[in-house]
XYZ file of C-alpha atoms in Angstrom:
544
model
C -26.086 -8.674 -3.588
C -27.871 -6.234 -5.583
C -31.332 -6.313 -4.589
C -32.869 -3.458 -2.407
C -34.404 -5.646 -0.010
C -32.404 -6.043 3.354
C -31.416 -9.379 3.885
C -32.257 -10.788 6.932
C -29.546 -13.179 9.008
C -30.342 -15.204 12.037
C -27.907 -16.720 14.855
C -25.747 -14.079 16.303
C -23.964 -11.083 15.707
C -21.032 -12.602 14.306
C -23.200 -14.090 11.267
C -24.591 -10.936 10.683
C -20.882 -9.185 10.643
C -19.577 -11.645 8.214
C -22.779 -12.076 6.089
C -22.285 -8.120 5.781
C -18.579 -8.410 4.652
C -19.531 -11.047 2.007
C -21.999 -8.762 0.607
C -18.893 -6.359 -0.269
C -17.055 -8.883 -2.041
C -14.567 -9.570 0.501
C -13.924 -13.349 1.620
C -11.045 -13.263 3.400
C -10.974 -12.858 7.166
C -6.990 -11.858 8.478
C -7.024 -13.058 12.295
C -4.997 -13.988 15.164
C -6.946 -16.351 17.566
C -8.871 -14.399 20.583
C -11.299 -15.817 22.344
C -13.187 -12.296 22.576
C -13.741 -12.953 18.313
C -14.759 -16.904 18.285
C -18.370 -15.821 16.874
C -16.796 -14.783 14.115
C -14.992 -17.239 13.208
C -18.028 -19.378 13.740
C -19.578 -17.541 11.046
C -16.670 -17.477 8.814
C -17.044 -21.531 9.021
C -20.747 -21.465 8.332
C -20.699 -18.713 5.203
C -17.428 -19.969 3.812
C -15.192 -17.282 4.196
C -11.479 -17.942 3.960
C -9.877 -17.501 6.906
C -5.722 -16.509 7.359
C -4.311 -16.943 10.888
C -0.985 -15.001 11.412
C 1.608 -14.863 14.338
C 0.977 -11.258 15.132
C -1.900 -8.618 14.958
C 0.224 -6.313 13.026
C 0.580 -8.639 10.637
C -2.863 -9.777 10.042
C -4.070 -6.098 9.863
C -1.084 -5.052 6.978
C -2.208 -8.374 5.492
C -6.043 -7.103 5.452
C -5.532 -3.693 4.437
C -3.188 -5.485 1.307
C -6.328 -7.316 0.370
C -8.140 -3.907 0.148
C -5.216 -2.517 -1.980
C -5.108 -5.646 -4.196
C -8.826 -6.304 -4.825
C -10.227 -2.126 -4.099
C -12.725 -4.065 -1.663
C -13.010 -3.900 1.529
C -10.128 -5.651 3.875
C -10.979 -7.707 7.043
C -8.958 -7.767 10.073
C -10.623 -9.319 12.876
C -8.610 -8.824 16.476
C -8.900 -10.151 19.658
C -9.533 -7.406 22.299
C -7.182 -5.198 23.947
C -3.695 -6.659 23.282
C -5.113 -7.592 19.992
C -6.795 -4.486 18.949
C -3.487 -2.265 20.051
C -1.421 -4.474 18.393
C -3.061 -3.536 15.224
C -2.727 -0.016 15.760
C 0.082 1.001 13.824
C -1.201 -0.959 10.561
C -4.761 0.523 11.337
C -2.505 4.319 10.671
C -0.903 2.963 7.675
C -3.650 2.384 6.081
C -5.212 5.696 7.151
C -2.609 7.550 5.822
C -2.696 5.127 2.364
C -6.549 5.924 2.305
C -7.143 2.211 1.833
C -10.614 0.859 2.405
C -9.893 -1.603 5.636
C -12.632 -2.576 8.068
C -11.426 -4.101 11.960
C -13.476 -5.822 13.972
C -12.641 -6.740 17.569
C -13.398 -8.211 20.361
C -14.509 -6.342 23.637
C -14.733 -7.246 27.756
C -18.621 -8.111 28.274
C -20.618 -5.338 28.380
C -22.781 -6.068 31.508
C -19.714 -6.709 33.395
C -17.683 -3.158 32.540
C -15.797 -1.927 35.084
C -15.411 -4.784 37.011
C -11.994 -5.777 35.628
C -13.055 -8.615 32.960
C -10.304 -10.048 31.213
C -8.568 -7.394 28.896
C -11.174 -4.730 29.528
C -10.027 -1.799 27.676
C -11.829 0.666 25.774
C -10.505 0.664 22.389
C -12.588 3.325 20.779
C -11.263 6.515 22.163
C -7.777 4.589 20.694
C -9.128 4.204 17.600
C -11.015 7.364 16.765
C -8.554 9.106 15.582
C -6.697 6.527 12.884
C -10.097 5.699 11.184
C -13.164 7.040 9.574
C -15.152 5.529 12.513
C -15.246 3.590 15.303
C -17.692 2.300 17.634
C -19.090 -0.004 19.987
C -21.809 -2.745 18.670
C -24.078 -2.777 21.759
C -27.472 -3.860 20.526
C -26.984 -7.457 18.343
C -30.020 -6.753 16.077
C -28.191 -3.783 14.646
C -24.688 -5.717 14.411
C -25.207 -6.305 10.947
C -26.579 -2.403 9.668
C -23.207 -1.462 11.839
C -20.800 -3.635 9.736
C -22.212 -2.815 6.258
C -22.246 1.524 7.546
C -18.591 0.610 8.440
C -17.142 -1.623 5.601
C -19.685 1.337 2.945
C -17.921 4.502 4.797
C -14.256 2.651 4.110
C -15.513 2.622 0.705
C -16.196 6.266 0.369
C -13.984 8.424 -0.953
C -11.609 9.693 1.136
C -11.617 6.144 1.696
C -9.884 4.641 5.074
C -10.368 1.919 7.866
C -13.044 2.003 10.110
C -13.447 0.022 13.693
C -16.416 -1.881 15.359
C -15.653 -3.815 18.530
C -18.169 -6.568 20.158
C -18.551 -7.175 23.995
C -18.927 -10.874 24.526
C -22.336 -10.614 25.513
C -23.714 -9.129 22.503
C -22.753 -12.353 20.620
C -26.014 -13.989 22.023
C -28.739 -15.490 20.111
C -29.795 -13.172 17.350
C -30.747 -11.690 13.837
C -31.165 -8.889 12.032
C -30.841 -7.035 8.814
C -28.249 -6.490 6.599
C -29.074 -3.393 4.545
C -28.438 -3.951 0.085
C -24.859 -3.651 -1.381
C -26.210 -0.529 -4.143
C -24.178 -0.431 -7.119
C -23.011 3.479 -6.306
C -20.375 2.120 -3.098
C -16.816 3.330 -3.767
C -17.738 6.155 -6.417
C -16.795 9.544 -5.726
C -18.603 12.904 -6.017
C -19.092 14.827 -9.520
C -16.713 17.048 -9.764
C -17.347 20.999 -9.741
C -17.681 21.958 -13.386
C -15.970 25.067 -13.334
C -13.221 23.547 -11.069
C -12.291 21.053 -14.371
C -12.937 23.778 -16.842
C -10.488 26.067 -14.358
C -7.688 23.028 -14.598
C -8.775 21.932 -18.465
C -7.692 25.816 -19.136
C -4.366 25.699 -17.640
C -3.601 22.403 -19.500
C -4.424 24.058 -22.071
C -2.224 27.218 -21.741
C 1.224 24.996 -20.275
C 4.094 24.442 -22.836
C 5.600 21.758 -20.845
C 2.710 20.138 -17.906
C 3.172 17.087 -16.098
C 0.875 14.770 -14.443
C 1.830 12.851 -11.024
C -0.153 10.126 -10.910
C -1.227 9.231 -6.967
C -2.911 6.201 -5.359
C -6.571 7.735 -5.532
C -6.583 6.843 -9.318
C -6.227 3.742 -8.906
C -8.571 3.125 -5.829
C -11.101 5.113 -8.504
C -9.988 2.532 -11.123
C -9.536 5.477 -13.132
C -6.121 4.170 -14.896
C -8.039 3.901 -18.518
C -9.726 7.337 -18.111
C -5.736 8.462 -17.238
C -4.585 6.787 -20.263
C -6.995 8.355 -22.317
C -6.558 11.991 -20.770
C -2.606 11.604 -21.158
C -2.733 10.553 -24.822
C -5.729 13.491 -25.878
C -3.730 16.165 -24.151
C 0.147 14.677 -24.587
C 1.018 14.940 -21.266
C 3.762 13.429 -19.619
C 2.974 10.983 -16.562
C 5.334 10.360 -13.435
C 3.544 8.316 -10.413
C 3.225 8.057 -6.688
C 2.205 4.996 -4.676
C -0.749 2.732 -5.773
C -0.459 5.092 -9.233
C 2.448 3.005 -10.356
C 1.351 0.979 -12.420
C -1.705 2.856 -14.111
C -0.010 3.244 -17.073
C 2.565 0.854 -18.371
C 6.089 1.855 -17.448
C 6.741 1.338 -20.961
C 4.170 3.739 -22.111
C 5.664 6.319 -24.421
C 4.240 9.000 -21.929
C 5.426 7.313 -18.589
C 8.690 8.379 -16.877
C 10.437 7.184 -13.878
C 13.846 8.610 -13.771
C 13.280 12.406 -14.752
C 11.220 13.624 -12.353
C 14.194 16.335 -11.279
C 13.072 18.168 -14.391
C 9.710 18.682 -13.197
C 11.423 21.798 -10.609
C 13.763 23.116 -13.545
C 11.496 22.583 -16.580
C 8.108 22.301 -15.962
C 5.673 24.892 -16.357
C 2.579 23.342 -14.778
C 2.305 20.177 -12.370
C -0.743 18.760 -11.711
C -0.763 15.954 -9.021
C -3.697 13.876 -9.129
C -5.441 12.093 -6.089
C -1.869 11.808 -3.720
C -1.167 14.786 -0.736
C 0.920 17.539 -1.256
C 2.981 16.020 1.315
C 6.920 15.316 1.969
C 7.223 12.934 -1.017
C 6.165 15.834 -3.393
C 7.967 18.823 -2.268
C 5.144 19.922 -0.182
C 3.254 20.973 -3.425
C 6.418 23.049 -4.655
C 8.026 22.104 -8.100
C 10.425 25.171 -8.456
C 8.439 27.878 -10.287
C 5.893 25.665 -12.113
C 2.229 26.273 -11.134
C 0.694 23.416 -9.588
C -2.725 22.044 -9.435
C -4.228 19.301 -7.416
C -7.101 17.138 -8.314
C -8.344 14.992 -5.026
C -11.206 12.650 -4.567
C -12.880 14.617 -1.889
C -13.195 18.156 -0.407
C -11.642 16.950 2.643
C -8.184 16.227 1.130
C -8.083 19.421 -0.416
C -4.407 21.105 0.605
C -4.231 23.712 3.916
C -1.124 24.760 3.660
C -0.921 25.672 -0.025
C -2.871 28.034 -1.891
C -3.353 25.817 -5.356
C -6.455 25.557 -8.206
C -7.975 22.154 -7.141
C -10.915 19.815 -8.403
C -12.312 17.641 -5.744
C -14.325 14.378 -7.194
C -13.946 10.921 -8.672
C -10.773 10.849 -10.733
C -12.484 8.681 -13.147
C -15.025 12.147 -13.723
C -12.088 14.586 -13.809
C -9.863 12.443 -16.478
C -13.152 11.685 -18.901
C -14.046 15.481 -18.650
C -10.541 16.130 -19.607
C -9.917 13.499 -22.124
C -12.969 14.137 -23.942
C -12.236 18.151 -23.797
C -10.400 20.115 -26.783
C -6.798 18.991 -27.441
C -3.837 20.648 -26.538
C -3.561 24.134 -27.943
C 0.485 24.188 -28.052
C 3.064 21.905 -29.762
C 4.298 19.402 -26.924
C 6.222 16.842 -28.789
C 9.610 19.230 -28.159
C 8.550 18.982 -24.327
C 7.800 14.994 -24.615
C 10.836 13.910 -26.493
C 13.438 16.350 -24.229
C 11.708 14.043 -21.079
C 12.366 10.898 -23.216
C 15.562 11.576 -24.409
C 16.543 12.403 -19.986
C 14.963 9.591 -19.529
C 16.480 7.404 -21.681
C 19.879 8.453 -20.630
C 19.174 8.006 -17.019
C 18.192 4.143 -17.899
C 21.639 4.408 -19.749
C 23.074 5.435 -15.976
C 21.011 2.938 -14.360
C 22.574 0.120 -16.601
C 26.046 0.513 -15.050
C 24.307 0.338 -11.785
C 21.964 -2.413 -12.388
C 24.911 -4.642 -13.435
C 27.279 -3.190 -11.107
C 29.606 -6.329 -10.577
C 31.730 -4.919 -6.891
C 32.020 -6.599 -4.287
C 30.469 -6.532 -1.748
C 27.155 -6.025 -3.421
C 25.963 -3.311 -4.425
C 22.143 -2.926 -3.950
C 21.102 -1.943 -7.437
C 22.860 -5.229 -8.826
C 19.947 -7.015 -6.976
C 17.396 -5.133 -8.680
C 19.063 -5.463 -11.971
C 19.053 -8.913 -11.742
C 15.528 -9.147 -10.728
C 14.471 -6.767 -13.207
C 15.085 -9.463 -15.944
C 13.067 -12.161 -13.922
C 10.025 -10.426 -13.084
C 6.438 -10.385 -15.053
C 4.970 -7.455 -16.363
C 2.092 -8.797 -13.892
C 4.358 -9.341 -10.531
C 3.124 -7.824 -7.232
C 6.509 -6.164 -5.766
C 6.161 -5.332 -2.228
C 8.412 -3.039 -0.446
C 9.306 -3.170 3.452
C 12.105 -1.323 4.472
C 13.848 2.189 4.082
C 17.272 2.588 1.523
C 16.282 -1.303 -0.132
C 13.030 -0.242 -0.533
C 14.253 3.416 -1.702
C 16.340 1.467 -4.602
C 13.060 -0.575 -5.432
C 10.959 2.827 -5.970
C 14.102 4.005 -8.235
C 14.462 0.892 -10.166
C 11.187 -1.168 -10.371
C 9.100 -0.651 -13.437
C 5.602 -1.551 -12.730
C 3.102 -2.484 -15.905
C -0.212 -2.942 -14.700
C -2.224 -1.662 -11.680
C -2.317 -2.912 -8.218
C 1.742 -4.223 -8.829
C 3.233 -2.251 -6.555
C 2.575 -1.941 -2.674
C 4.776 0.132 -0.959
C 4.575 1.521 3.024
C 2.511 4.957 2.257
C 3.681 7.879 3.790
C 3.339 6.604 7.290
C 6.325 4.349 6.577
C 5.694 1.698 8.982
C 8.238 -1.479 9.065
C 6.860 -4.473 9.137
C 3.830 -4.317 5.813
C 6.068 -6.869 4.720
C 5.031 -10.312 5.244
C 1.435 -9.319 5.571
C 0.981 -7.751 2.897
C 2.801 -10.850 0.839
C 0.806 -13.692 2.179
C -2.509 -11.477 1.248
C -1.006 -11.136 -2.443
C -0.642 -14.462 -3.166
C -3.942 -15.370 -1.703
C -5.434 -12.737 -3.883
C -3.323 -13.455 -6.692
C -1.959 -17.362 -7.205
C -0.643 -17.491 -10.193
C 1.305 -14.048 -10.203
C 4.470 -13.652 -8.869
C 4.696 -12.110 -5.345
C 7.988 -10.952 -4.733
C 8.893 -9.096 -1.389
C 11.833 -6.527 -0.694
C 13.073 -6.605 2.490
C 15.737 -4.547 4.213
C 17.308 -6.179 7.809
C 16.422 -4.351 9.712
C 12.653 -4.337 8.075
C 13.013 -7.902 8.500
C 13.213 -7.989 12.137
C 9.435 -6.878 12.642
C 7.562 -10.080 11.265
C 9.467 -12.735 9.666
C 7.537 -14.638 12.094
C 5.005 -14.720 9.373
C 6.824 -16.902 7.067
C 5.227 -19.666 9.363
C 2.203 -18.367 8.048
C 3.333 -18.634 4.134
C 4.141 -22.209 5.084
C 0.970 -23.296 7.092
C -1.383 -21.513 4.714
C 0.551 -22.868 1.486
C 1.365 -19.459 0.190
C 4.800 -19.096 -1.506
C 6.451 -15.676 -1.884
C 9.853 -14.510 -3.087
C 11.509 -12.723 -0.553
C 14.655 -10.534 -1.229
C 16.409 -8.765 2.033
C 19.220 -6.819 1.413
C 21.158 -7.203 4.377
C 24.059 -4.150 4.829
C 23.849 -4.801 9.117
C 22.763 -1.383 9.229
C 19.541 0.746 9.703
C 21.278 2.581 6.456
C 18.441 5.243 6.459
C 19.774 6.564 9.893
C 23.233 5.891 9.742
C 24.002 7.662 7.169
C 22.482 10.422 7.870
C 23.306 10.559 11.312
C 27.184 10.420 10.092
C 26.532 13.172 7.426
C 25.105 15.620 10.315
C 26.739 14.618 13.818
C 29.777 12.369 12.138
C 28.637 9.982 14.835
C 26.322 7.643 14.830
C 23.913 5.732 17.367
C 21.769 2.845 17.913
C 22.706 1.956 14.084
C 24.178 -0.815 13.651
C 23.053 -4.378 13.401
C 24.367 -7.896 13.317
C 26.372 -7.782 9.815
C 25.843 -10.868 7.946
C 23.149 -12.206 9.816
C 21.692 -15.235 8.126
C 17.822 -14.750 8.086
C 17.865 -17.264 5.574
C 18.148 -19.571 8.299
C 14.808 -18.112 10.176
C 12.842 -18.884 6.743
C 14.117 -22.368 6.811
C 13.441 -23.303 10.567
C 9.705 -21.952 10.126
C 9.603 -24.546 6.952
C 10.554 -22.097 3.921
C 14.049 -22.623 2.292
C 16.722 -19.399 0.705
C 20.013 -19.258 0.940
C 22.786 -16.021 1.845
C 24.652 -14.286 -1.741
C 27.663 -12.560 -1.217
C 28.519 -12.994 -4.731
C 27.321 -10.595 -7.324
C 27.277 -13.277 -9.809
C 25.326 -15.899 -7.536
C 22.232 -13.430 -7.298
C 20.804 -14.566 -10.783
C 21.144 -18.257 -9.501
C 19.956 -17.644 -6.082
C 16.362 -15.190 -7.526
C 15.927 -18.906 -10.348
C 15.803 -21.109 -7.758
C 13.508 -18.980 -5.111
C 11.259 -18.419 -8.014
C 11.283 -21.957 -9.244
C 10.894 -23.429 -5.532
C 6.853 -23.373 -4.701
C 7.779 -22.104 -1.129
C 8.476 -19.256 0.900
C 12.030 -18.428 -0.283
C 14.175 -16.397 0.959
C 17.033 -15.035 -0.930
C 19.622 -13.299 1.834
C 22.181 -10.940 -0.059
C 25.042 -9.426 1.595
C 25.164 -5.364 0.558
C 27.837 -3.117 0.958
C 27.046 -1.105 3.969
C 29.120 1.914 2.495
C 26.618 2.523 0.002
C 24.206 5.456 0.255
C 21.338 5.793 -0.977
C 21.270 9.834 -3.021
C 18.484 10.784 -0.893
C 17.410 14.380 -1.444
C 13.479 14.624 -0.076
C 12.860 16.596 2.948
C 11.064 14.591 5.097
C 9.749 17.492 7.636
């Protein structure tokens, strides 16, 4: 839609909400059956928007904000009230936290009849206020649509983020009204401050040895050429953070996985762009180098450090900067010492990758994946040590590859987040990381893979343990509780009853076998690999 004139929609409030959706882009609806949300569905039907039916809220909302992160539209959960709507909740903070771009819609007890103890009357906004950009209460129908396209446009908006409408039953009655025009600025970001990027453009300019850390914000700003093109004009080196893995090719002569240590002992100027200065960056502390932070609005700006920061569209910042004067000082010296560590640590990772102990090592898994896996493979992560490996080992290529928990770190993204990639993406392969204990949150969902016809790889590294506590817990109390889980457990065996097929490794040698046939199979496959529960994972980031 890209005419100015509001488009009227007749029947009900429901055909409005999904007409408004479909304006956006976005024609997938992620649902569990509630009779509170039958209108929509109705409309769905009539406007030919896809809908997915999962076995669990949680899932269905994961699997909606995944659509947002895979196709930087907006994602569509719609949820049944109360049960339904809470049941969401903790995906609905995920994707808060991930700043992705999801809009829920739910159902609500009939308005005329609040109070009177209708079935699951609850009052989900005061829930919901506070894990979204919005949320409200659709009380007049004429104005359902205008409230769905103001929602699904404010997810859009940098700091993007979910937003929440519910609908009483009784505002689903005969209807119409106007859906406002789709304009071509939605998801674009504020100019930056022009002395802000001369500020940063000058300290580029001034560091011997700079980094960039690459965040998720460049690539909801589809900014990874304007990166690519800054990092080349001023030779900087690129690590990356979340949805920013894969905005420049791992094999990129300026992209670096394994060296990021350096960054506190050598750097002399870090500059993070469009992730928090949270836990999974020291806080905004890289030893003595100065740091600068360029976010996509003045809201994400840093309290509790004092840093130079640009606030505005990445795509903005990285132009300005790429098509700005060159670097003043020599870095080759400072690029090849980062290659050179880098190259070394992928020597170290070799003997790990192809480790061939028994019982398996976890980074034998990845090595042997490694070798199977597209440059344009969607890797998924759901779980805490496995999925630790996967951010240590996977090389991503091209954006949108790599969808990991976000800093919320929520179990359970899994499966959701896997049946929306391959509905987004068919021909790719979708391959999802599991640990066990991960696992025990929603492989439900497989059902949905198989009644929806949407294969995925799935790869659970099963050590019986929640490894991420026991370990530590041993390391600080040399006890440990509430740790340990059935060891050997064949979850295989779950993805076959629901319809899928897999198999259990214990064999280092029968993991190459096992990831040829999931891959080759057309269904949801699970391959079930038996890890040595001794191994830790080096952790070293404070988490508080």
């Amino acid at each position: 839609m890209t005419s100015e004139t509001p488009v009227r929609v007749d029947g009900h409030a429901g055909q409005q909400a999904v007409a408004a959706l479909m304006a956006f882009g976005t024609d997938t609806m992620f649902t569990l059956n509630g009779g509170h949300i039958w209108p929509l569905y109705d409309a769905a039907r009539d406007q030919g928007m896809r809908v997915i039916d999962t076995r669990h809220e949680q899932t269905a909302t994961f699997a909606a904000e995944a659509y947002a992160k895979l196709t930087r539209k907006p994602g569509f959960a719609a949820l049944t009230a109360g049960p339904g709507i809470t049941n969401g909740v903790s995906a609905t903070t995920s994707a808060f936290f991930n700043g992705s771009p999801l809009v829920v819609l739910g159902g609500r007890a009939p308005e005329l009849r609040w109070g009177a103890g209708s079935l699951q009357e609850f009052d989900h906004v005061p829930v919901m206020q506070s894990i979204t950009k919005s949320a409200g209460t659709v009380k007049d129908a004429g104005q359902a649509g205008a409230m769905v396209h103001a929602a699904a446009r404010l997810a859009m908006t940098p700091h993007r983020g979910p937003t929440f409408l519910d609908f009483p039953l009784d505002v689903f009655g005969p209807a119409a009204g106007d859906i406002p025009a789709v304009d071509e600025c939605v998801g674009l970001g504020v100019a930056p401050d022009d002395d802000e990027v001369a500020a940063l453009a000058a300290l580029i300019a001034g560091a011997e040895r700079p980094a960039f850390i690459v965040g998720s914000d460049v690539y909801w700003d589809g900014a990874w050429e304007a990166l690519r093109a800054a990092a080349e004009h001023l030779q900087v080196p690129c690590f990356f953070n979340g949805l920013g893995r894969g905005t420049m090719p791992a094999d990129h002569p300026l992209a670096f996985l394994r060296t990021r240590g350096l960054l506190k002992a050598r750097a002399d100027l870090v500059v993070v762009l469009g992730t928090p200065l949270d836990f999974r960056l020291g806080f905004g502390r890289f030893g003595n180098a100065q740091v600068a932070h360029v976010v996509d609005s003045d809201e994400q700006r840093a309290a509790h450090v004092d840093v130079p920061t640009v606030a505005g569209d990445s795509n903005l910042v990285l132009r300005a900067l790429a098509d700005g004067p060159g670097p003043s000082i020599d870095r080759s010296g400072w690029v090849a010492e980062l290659r050179a560590a880098e190259e070394a640590g992928r020597a170290a990772d070799a003997a790990l990758l192809g480790n061939t102990s028994a019982p398996i090592k976890p980074s034998r898994i990845y090595g042997e994946l490694g070798r199977r896996m597209a440059r344009d493979a969607v890797v998924i992560c759901d779980g805490g040590d496995f999925a630790s490996y996967a951010g240590k080992f996977v090389e991503v290529f091209e954006p949108g590859c790599w969808l990991d928990t976000g800093p919320y770190g929520c179990l359970g993204n899994g499966p959701g987040y896997a049946l929306a990639a391959r509905a987004v993406r068919p021909s790719s392969q979708i391959v999802l990381l599991l640990g066990d204990g991960a696992a025990g949150f929603s492989l439900m969902d497989v059902d949905t893979m198989v009644r929806h016809n949407l294969p995925v790889v799935m790869v659970v590294g099963n050590n019986g343990i929640w490894g991420l506590e026991k370990h530590p817990m041993q390391m600080i109390y040399g006890w440990d509780m509430a740790c340990d889980l059935q060891p050997g457990l064949h979850y295989d065996d779950v993805v076959k009853a629901l319809g899928g097929a897999g198999e259990t490794v214990a064999d280092p040698a029968q993991i190459g076998p096992a990831l040829d046939r999931a891959f080759a199979s057309g269904v949801p496959y699970m391959v079930n690999v038996l890890t040595d529960p001794n191994d830790v994972y080096p952790r070293t980031s404070n988490l508080a």
